[in-house]
Short mmCIF file of C-alpha atoms and ligand atoms in Angstrom, two decimals:
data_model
loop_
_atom_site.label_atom_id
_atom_site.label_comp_id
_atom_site.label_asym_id
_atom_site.label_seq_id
_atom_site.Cartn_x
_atom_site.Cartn_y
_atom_site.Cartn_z
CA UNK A 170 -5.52 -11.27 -37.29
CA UNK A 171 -6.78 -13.66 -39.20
CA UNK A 172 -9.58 -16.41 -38.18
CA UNK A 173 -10.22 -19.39 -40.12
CA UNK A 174 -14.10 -19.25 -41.10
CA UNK A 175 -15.84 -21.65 -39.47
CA UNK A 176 -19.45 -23.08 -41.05
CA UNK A 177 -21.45 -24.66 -38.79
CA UNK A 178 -24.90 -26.34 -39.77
CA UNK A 179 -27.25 -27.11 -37.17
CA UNK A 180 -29.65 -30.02 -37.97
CA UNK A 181 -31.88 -29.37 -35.46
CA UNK A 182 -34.61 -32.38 -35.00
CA UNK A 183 -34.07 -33.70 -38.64
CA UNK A 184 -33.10 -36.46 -40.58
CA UNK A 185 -32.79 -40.05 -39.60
CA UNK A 186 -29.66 -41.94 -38.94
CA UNK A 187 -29.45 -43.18 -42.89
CA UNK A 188 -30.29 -40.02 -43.96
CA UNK A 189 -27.78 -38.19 -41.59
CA UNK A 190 -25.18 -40.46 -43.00
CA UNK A 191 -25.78 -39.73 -46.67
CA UNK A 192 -25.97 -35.95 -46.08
CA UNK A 193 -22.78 -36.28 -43.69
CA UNK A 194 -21.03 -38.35 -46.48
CA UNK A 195 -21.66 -35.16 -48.78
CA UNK A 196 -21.25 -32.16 -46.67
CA UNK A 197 -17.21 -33.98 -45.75
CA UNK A 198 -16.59 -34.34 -49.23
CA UNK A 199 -17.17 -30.44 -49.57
CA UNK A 200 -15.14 -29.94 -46.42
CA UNK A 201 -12.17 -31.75 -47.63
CA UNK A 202 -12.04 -29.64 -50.74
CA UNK A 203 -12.19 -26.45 -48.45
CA UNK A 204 -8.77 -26.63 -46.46
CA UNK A 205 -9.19 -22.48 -45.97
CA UNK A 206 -12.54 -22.99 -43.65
CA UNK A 207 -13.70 -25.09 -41.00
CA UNK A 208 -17.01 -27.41 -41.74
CA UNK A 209 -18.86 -28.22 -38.60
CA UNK A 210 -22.43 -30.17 -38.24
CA UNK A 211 -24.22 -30.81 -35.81
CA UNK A 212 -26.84 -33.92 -36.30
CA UNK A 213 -29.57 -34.59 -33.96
CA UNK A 214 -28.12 -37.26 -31.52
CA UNK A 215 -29.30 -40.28 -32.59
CA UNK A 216 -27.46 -40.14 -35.89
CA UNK A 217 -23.69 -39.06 -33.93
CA UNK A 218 -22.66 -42.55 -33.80
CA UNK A 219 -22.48 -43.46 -37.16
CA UNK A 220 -22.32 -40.08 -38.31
CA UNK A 221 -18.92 -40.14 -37.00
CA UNK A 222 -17.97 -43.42 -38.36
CA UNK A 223 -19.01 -42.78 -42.08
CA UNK A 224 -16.60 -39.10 -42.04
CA UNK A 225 -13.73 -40.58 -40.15
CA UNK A 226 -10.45 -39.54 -41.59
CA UNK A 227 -12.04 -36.23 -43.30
CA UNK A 228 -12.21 -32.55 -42.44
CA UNK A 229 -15.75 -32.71 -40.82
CA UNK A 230 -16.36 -31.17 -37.44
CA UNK A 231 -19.36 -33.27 -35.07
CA UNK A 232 -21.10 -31.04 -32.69
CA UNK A 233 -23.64 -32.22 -30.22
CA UNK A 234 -26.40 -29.53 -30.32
CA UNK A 235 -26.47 -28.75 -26.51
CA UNK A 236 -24.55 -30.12 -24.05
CA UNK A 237 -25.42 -31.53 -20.23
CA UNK A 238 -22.57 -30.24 -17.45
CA UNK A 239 -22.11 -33.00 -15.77
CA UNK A 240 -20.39 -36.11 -17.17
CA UNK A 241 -23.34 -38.99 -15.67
CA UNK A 242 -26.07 -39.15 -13.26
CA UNK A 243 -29.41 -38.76 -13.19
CA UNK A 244 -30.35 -36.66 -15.97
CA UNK A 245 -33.04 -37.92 -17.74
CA UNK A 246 -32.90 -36.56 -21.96
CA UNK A 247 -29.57 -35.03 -21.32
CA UNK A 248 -26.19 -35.67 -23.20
CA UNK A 249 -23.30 -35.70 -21.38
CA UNK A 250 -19.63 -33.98 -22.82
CA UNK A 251 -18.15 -37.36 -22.48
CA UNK A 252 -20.83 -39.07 -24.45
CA UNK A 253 -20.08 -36.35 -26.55
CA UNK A 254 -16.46 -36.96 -27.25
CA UNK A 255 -17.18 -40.05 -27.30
CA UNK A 256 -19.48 -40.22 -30.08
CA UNK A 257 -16.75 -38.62 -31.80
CA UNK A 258 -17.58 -34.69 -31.16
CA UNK A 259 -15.48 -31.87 -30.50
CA UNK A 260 -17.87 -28.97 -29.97
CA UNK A 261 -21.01 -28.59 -28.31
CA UNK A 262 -23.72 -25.51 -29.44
CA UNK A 263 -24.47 -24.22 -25.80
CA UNK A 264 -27.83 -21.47 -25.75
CA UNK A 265 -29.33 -21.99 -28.65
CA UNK A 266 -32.59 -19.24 -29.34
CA UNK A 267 -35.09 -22.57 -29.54
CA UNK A 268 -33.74 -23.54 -25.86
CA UNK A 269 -33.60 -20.29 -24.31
CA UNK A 270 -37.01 -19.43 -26.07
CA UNK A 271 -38.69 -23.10 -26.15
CA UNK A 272 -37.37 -25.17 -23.64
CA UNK A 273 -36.94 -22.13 -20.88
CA UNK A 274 -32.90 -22.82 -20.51
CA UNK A 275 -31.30 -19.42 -18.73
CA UNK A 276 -28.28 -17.41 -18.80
CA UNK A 277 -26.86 -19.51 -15.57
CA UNK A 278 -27.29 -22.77 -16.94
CA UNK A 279 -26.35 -21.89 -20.19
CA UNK A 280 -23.22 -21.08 -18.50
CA UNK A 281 -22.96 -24.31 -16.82
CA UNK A 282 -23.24 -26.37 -20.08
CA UNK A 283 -20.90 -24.08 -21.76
CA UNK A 284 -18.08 -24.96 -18.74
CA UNK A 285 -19.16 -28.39 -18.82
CA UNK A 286 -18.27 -28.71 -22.61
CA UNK A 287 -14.80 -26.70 -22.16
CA UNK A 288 -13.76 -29.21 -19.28
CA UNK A 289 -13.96 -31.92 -21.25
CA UNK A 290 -12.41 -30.66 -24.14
CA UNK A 291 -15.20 -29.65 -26.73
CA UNK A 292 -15.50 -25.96 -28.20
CA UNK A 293 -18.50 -24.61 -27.09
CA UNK A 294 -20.39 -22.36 -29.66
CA UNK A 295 -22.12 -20.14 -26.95
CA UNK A 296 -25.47 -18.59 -29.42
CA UNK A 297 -26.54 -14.81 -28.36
CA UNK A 298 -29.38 -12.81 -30.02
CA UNK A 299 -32.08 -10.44 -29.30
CA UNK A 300 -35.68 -10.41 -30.02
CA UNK A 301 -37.63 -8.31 -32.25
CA UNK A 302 -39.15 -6.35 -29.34
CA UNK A 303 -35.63 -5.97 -27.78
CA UNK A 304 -34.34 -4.50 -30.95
CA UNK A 305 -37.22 -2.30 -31.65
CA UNK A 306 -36.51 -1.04 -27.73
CA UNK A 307 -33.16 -0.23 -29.05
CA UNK A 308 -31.61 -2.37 -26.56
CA UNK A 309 -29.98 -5.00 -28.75
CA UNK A 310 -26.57 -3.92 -27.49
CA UNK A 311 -27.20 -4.21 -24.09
CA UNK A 312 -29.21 -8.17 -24.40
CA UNK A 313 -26.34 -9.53 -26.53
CA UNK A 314 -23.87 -7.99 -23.99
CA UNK A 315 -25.60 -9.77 -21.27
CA UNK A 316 -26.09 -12.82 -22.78
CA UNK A 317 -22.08 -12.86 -23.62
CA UNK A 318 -21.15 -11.99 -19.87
CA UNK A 319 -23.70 -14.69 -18.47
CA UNK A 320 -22.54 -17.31 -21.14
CA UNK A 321 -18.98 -16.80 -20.19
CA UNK A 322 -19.21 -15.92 -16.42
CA UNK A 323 -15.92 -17.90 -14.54
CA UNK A 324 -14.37 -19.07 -17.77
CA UNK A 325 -10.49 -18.96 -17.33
CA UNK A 326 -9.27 -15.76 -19.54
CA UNK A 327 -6.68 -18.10 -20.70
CA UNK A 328 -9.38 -20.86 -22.48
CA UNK A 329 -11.13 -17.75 -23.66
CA UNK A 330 -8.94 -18.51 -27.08
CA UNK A 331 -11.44 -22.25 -27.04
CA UNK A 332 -14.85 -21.01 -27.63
CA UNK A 333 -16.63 -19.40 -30.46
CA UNK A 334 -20.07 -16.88 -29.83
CA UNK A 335 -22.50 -16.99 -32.71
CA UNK A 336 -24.84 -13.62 -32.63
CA UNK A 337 -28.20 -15.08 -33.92
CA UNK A 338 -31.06 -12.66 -33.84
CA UNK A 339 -34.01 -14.27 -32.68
CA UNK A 340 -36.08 -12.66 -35.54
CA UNK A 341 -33.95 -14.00 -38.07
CA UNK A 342 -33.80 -17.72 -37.59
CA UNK A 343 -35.73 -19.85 -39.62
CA UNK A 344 -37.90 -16.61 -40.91
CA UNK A 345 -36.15 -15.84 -43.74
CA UNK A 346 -35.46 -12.41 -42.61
CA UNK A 347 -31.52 -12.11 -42.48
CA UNK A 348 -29.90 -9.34 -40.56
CA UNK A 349 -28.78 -6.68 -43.16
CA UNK A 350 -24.35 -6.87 -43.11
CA UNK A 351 -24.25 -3.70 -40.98
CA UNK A 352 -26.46 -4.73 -38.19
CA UNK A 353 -24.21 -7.79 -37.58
CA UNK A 354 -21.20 -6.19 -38.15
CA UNK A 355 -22.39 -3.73 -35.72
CA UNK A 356 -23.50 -6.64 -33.21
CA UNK A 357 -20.26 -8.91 -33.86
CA UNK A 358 -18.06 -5.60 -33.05
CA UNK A 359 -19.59 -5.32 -29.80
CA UNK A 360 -19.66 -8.62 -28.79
CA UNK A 361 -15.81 -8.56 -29.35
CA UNK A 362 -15.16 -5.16 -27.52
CA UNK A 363 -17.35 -7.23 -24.74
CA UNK A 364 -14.82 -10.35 -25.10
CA UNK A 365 -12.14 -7.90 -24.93
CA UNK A 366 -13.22 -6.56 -21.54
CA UNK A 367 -13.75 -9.71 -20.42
CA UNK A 368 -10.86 -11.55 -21.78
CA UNK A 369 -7.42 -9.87 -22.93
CA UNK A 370 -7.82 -8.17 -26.76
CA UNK A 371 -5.40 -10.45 -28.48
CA UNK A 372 -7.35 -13.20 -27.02
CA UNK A 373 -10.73 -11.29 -28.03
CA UNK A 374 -9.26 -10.80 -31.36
CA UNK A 375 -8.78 -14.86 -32.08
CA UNK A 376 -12.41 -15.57 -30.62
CA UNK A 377 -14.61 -16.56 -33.95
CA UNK A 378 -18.06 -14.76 -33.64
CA UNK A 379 -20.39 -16.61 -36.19
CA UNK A 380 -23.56 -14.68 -37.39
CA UNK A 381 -26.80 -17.19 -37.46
CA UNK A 382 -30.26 -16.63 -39.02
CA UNK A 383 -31.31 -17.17 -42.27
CA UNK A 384 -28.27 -17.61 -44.23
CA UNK A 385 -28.33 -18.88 -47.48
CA UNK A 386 -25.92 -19.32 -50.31
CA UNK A 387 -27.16 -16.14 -52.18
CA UNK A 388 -26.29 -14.07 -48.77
CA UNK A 389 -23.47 -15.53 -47.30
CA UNK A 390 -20.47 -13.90 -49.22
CA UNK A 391 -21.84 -10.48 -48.17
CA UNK A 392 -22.44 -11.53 -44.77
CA UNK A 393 -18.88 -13.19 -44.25
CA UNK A 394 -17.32 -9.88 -45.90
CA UNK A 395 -17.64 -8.07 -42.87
CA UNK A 396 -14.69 -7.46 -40.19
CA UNK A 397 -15.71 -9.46 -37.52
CA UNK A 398 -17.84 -11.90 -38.72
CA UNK A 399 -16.03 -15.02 -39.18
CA UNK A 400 -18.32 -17.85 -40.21
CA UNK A 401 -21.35 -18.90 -39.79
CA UNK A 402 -24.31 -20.98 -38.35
CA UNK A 403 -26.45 -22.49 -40.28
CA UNK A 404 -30.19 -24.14 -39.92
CA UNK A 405 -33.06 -24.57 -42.21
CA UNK A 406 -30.18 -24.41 -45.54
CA UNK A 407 -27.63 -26.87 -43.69
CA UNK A 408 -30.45 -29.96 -44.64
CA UNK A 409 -29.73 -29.66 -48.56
CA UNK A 410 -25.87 -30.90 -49.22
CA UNK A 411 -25.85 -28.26 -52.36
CA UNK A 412 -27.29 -25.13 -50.53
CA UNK A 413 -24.76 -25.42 -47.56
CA UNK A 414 -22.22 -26.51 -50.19
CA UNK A 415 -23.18 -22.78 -51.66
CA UNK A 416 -22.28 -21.36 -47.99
CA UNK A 417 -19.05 -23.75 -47.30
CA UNK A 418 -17.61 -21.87 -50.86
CA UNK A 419 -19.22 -18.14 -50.15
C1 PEP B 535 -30.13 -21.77 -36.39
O1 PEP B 535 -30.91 -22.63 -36.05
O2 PEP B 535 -29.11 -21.58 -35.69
C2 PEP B 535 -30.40 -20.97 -37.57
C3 PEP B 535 -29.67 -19.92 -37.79
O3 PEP B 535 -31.44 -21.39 -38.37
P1 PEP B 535 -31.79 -20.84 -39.85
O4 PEP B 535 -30.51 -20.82 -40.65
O5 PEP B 535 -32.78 -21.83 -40.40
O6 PEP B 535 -32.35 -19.46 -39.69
#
Protein backbone atom coordinates (compact mmCIF):
# COMPACT_ATOMS: atom_id res chain seq x y z
CA UNK A 1 0.00 0.00 0.00
CA UNK A 2 1.23 3.00 -0.67
CA UNK A 3 0.14 6.53 0.98
CA UNK A 4 1.02 9.73 -0.45
CA UNK A 5 3.02 11.70 2.42
CA UNK A 6 1.21 14.31 3.58
CA UNK A 7 3.12 17.59 5.36
CA UNK A 8 1.10 19.52 7.30
CA UNK A 9 2.34 22.81 9.10
CA UNK A 10 0.39 24.17 11.79
CA UNK A 11 0.76 27.97 12.31
CA UNK A 12 -0.65 28.06 15.42
CA UNK A 13 -1.35 31.89 16.68
CA UNK A 14 1.30 33.39 14.25
CA UNK A 15 1.83 35.62 11.58
CA UNK A 16 -0.38 38.35 10.31
CA UNK A 17 -2.49 38.30 7.25
CA UNK A 18 0.57 39.96 4.99
CA UNK A 19 2.86 37.88 6.49
CA UNK A 20 0.67 34.66 6.09
CA UNK A 21 0.44 35.56 2.48
CA UNK A 22 4.14 35.89 1.79
CA UNK A 23 4.98 32.66 3.66
CA UNK A 24 1.84 30.94 1.87
CA UNK A 25 3.15 32.34 -1.53
CA UNK A 26 6.49 30.35 -0.68
CA UNK A 27 5.52 27.21 1.01
CA UNK A 28 2.95 26.61 -2.67
CA UNK A 29 5.78 27.23 -4.73
CA UNK A 30 7.59 24.26 -2.86
CA UNK A 31 4.38 22.27 -3.07
CA UNK A 32 4.03 22.57 -6.72
CA UNK A 33 7.51 21.26 -7.25
CA UNK A 34 6.60 18.21 -4.95
CA UNK A 35 3.81 16.32 -7.05
CA UNK A 36 4.93 12.90 -4.88
CA UNK A 37 3.58 14.58 -1.36
CA UNK A 38 0.80 16.47 -0.16
CA UNK A 39 1.58 20.20 1.37
CA UNK A 40 -1.01 21.25 3.84
CA UNK A 41 -1.03 24.60 6.17
CA UNK A 42 -2.94 25.59 8.38
CA UNK A 43 -2.85 29.61 9.13
CA UNK A 44 -4.44 31.11 12.08
CA UNK A 45 -7.95 32.24 10.82
CA UNK A 46 -7.71 35.59 10.17
CA UNK A 47 -5.20 35.16 7.37
CA UNK A 48 -7.62 32.03 5.47
CA UNK A 49 -9.24 34.47 3.30
CA UNK A 50 -6.58 35.76 1.44
CA UNK A 51 -4.42 33.00 2.17
CA UNK A 52 -6.56 31.15 -0.14
CA UNK A 53 -6.74 33.72 -2.76
CA UNK A 54 -2.88 34.35 -3.15
CA UNK A 55 -2.31 30.01 -3.68
CA UNK A 56 -5.31 29.52 -5.87
CA UNK A 57 -4.56 27.28 -8.75
CA UNK A 58 -1.44 25.55 -6.83
CA UNK A 59 -0.89 22.35 -4.90
CA UNK A 60 -1.43 23.94 -1.38
CA UNK A 61 -3.77 22.32 1.09
CA UNK A 62 -5.79 25.17 3.71
CA UNK A 63 -6.67 23.70 6.98
CA UNK A 64 -8.60 25.51 9.61
CA UNK A 65 -6.82 24.59 12.91
CA UNK A 66 -9.96 23.28 14.81
CA UNK A 67 -13.16 23.07 13.69
CA UNK A 68 -16.84 24.03 15.40
CA UNK A 69 -19.67 21.03 14.66
CA UNK A 70 -22.26 22.85 13.88
CA UNK A 71 -22.55 24.91 10.68
CA UNK A 72 -24.08 28.54 12.59
CA UNK A 73 -25.55 29.59 15.76
CA UNK A 74 -24.55 30.90 18.70
CA UNK A 75 -21.08 30.07 19.18
CA UNK A 76 -19.19 32.78 20.18
CA UNK A 77 -14.97 32.30 18.90
CA UNK A 78 -15.93 29.24 17.01
CA UNK A 79 -15.39 28.46 13.20
CA UNK A 80 -17.83 26.74 11.54
CA UNK A 81 -16.95 23.72 8.60
CA UNK A 82 -18.84 25.81 6.19
CA UNK A 83 -16.92 28.94 6.94
CA UNK A 84 -14.31 26.63 6.54
CA UNK A 85 -14.88 25.49 3.02
CA UNK A 86 -15.70 28.49 2.39
CA UNK A 87 -12.64 30.26 3.09
CA UNK A 88 -11.29 27.86 0.78
CA UNK A 89 -10.28 24.80 3.26
CA UNK A 90 -10.48 21.25 2.89
CA UNK A 91 -9.29 19.86 6.22
CA UNK A 92 -9.78 20.79 9.63
CA UNK A 93 -6.97 19.70 12.62
CA UNK A 94 -9.57 18.31 15.23
CA UNK A 95 -7.75 17.62 19.10
CA UNK A 96 -4.92 19.31 18.96
CA UNK A 97 -2.44 18.69 22.45
CA UNK A 98 -2.73 22.80 23.13
CA UNK A 99 -6.74 22.30 23.13
CA UNK A 100 -7.04 19.19 24.91
CA UNK A 101 -4.23 20.44 27.36
CA UNK A 102 -4.96 24.42 27.27
CA UNK A 103 -8.30 25.09 26.38
CA UNK A 104 -9.84 21.80 28.34
CA UNK A 105 -11.52 20.32 24.87
CA UNK A 106 -12.38 16.32 25.61
CA UNK A 107 -12.46 13.14 23.87
CA UNK A 108 -16.47 13.66 23.18
CA UNK A 109 -16.25 16.89 21.70
CA UNK A 110 -13.29 16.25 19.96
CA UNK A 111 -15.38 13.73 18.37
CA UNK A 112 -18.08 16.06 17.57
CA UNK A 113 -15.79 18.52 15.68
CA UNK A 114 -14.13 15.72 13.96
CA UNK A 115 -17.92 14.55 12.51
CA UNK A 116 -18.74 18.01 12.02
CA UNK A 117 -15.69 18.53 9.63
CA UNK A 118 -16.36 15.03 7.74
CA UNK A 119 -20.09 16.14 7.06
CA UNK A 120 -19.21 18.91 5.36
CA UNK A 121 -16.60 17.58 3.40
CA UNK A 122 -13.17 18.55 5.06
CA UNK A 123 -10.49 15.82 6.16
CA UNK A 124 -10.20 15.94 9.62
CA UNK A 125 -6.59 15.41 11.03
CA UNK A 126 -7.78 13.89 14.41
CA UNK A 127 -4.10 14.65 16.80
CA UNK A 128 -3.45 11.77 19.59
CA UNK A 129 -0.50 11.76 22.05
CA UNK A 130 0.42 10.94 25.50
CA UNK A 131 2.06 12.81 28.20
CA UNK A 132 5.33 12.37 29.73
CA UNK A 133 3.82 10.93 32.93
CA UNK A 134 1.58 8.60 30.80
CA UNK A 135 4.58 7.28 29.03
CA UNK A 136 6.76 6.94 31.99
CA UNK A 137 3.48 4.82 33.49
CA UNK A 138 4.02 2.72 30.50
CA UNK A 139 0.62 3.34 29.38
CA UNK A 140 1.23 5.17 26.13
CA UNK A 141 -0.46 2.35 24.23
CA UNK A 142 -3.44 2.30 26.02
CA UNK A 143 -3.98 6.72 26.00
CA UNK A 144 -3.33 6.85 22.23
CA UNK A 145 -5.76 3.86 21.83
CA UNK A 146 -8.33 5.75 23.66
CA UNK A 147 -7.90 8.86 22.26
CA UNK A 148 -8.27 7.07 18.59
CA UNK A 149 -11.58 5.20 19.67
CA UNK A 150 -13.07 8.51 21.29
CA UNK A 151 -11.90 10.64 18.22
CA UNK A 152 -13.55 8.29 15.87
CA UNK A 153 -16.57 6.99 17.92
CA UNK A 154 -19.84 6.72 15.19
CA UNK A 155 -17.77 7.53 12.15
CA UNK A 156 -19.20 5.45 9.16
CA UNK A 157 -16.45 2.52 8.51
CA UNK A 158 -16.92 3.44 4.99
CA UNK A 159 -15.54 7.44 5.42
CA UNK A 160 -12.92 5.86 7.60
CA UNK A 161 -10.72 6.04 4.12
CA UNK A 162 -11.36 10.45 4.73
CA UNK A 163 -9.47 11.18 7.79
CA UNK A 164 -5.88 11.17 8.75
CA UNK A 165 -4.63 10.61 12.84
CA UNK A 166 -1.42 12.41 13.63
CA UNK A 167 0.31 10.67 16.93
CA UNK A 168 1.90 13.81 18.60
CA UNK A 169 3.45 13.13 21.95
CA UNK A 170 2.66 15.75 24.23
CA UNK A 171 6.36 15.90 25.41
CA UNK A 172 7.57 16.44 22.11
CA UNK A 173 5.82 19.46 20.72
CA UNK A 174 7.43 22.59 20.66
CA UNK A 175 10.30 21.12 23.20
CA UNK A 176 12.63 20.11 20.91
CA UNK A 177 12.61 16.64 22.14
CA UNK A 178 11.52 14.43 19.06
CA UNK A 179 10.30 10.93 19.58
CA UNK A 180 13.25 8.57 18.65
CA UNK A 181 11.92 6.55 14.93
CA UNK A 182 11.08 3.41 16.95
CA UNK A 183 8.82 4.88 19.50
CA UNK A 184 6.60 6.28 16.69
CA UNK A 185 6.84 3.54 14.60
CA UNK A 186 5.83 1.59 17.53
CA UNK A 187 2.88 4.16 18.32
CA UNK A 188 1.80 4.63 14.49
CA UNK A 189 1.61 0.59 14.30
CA UNK A 190 -0.80 0.51 16.99
CA UNK A 191 -2.83 3.19 16.16
CA UNK A 192 -3.36 1.34 12.78
CA UNK A 193 -4.00 -2.21 14.31
CA UNK A 194 -6.61 0.14 16.43
CA UNK A 195 -8.06 1.63 12.97
CA UNK A 196 -8.10 -1.81 11.79
CA UNK A 197 -10.39 -3.02 14.58
CA UNK A 198 -12.33 -0.28 14.23
CA UNK A 199 -12.55 0.11 10.57
CA UNK A 200 -11.88 -2.81 7.92
CA UNK A 201 -7.75 -3.39 7.38
CA UNK A 202 -7.66 -2.33 3.79
CA UNK A 203 -9.38 0.72 4.91
CA UNK A 204 -6.88 0.93 8.04
CA UNK A 205 -4.13 0.38 5.67
CA UNK A 206 -5.02 3.74 3.40
CA UNK A 207 -5.57 5.87 6.71
CA UNK A 208 -2.33 8.39 6.79
CA UNK A 209 -1.04 8.49 10.47
CA UNK A 210 1.26 11.67 10.64
CA UNK A 211 3.87 11.80 13.53
CA UNK A 212 3.96 15.54 15.19
CA UNK A 213 6.50 17.04 17.65
CA UNK A 214 9.52 18.60 16.98
CA UNK A 215 10.29 17.83 13.51
CA UNK A 216 12.79 19.51 11.74
CA UNK A 217 14.51 19.21 8.43
CA UNK A 218 17.62 17.43 9.95
CA UNK A 219 15.04 14.64 11.43
CA UNK A 220 12.44 14.24 9.11
CA UNK A 221 13.91 11.72 6.50
CA UNK A 222 14.52 9.28 9.40
CA UNK A 223 11.27 9.88 10.85
CA UNK A 224 9.26 9.45 7.47
CA UNK A 225 11.45 6.15 6.82
CA UNK A 226 9.44 4.23 9.01
CA UNK A 227 6.44 1.78 7.90
CA UNK A 228 3.63 3.51 9.04
CA UNK A 229 4.45 6.85 9.35
CA UNK A 230 3.29 8.71 6.45
CA UNK A 231 3.87 12.43 6.82
CA UNK A 232 3.95 14.73 9.08
CA UNK A 233 2.76 17.71 11.29
CA UNK A 234 4.56 20.39 11.69
CA UNK A 235 4.69 23.57 14.27
CA UNK A 236 7.39 25.75 15.55
CA UNK A 237 9.64 24.80 11.89
CA UNK A 238 6.43 25.30 9.56
CA UNK A 239 6.99 29.50 10.30
CA UNK A 240 10.41 29.58 8.23
CA UNK A 241 9.51 28.86 4.29
CA UNK A 242 13.23 27.16 4.04
CA UNK A 243 13.07 24.88 7.19
CA UNK A 244 9.62 23.35 6.19
CA UNK A 245 10.89 23.50 2.60
CA UNK A 246 13.77 21.05 4.27
CA UNK A 247 10.72 18.74 5.57
CA UNK A 248 8.39 19.07 2.24
CA UNK A 249 11.83 17.39 0.35
CA UNK A 250 12.93 14.88 3.43
C1 LIG B 1 2.32 20.89 16.58
O1 LIG B 1 1.94 21.95 17.03
O2 LIG B 1 1.49 20.10 16.10
C2 LIG B 1 3.74 20.56 16.64
C3 LIG B 1 4.10 19.34 16.35
O3 LIG B 1 4.60 21.56 17.01
P1 LIG B 1 6.22 21.53 16.92
O4 LIG B 1 6.58 21.03 15.54
O5 LIG B 1 6.63 22.96 17.12
O6 LIG B 1 6.70 20.60 17.99
Amino acid sequence: MTRTPLIAGNWKMHKTAAEAVALARAVAEEANRRPDREVMIAPPATALFPVAEAVRGTRLILAGQNVAWEEKGAFTGEISPLMLADCGCAMAIVGHSERRHIFGEDDAMINRRLKGAMNHGLVPILCVGETIEEREDGRTAEVVEAQVRAGLADVNPESGRELVVAYEPVWAIGTGRTATSGQAQEAHAHIRAVLAQMFEKDIAAEIRILYGGSVKPGNAAELMAQADVDGALVGGASLDAQSFAGIINF
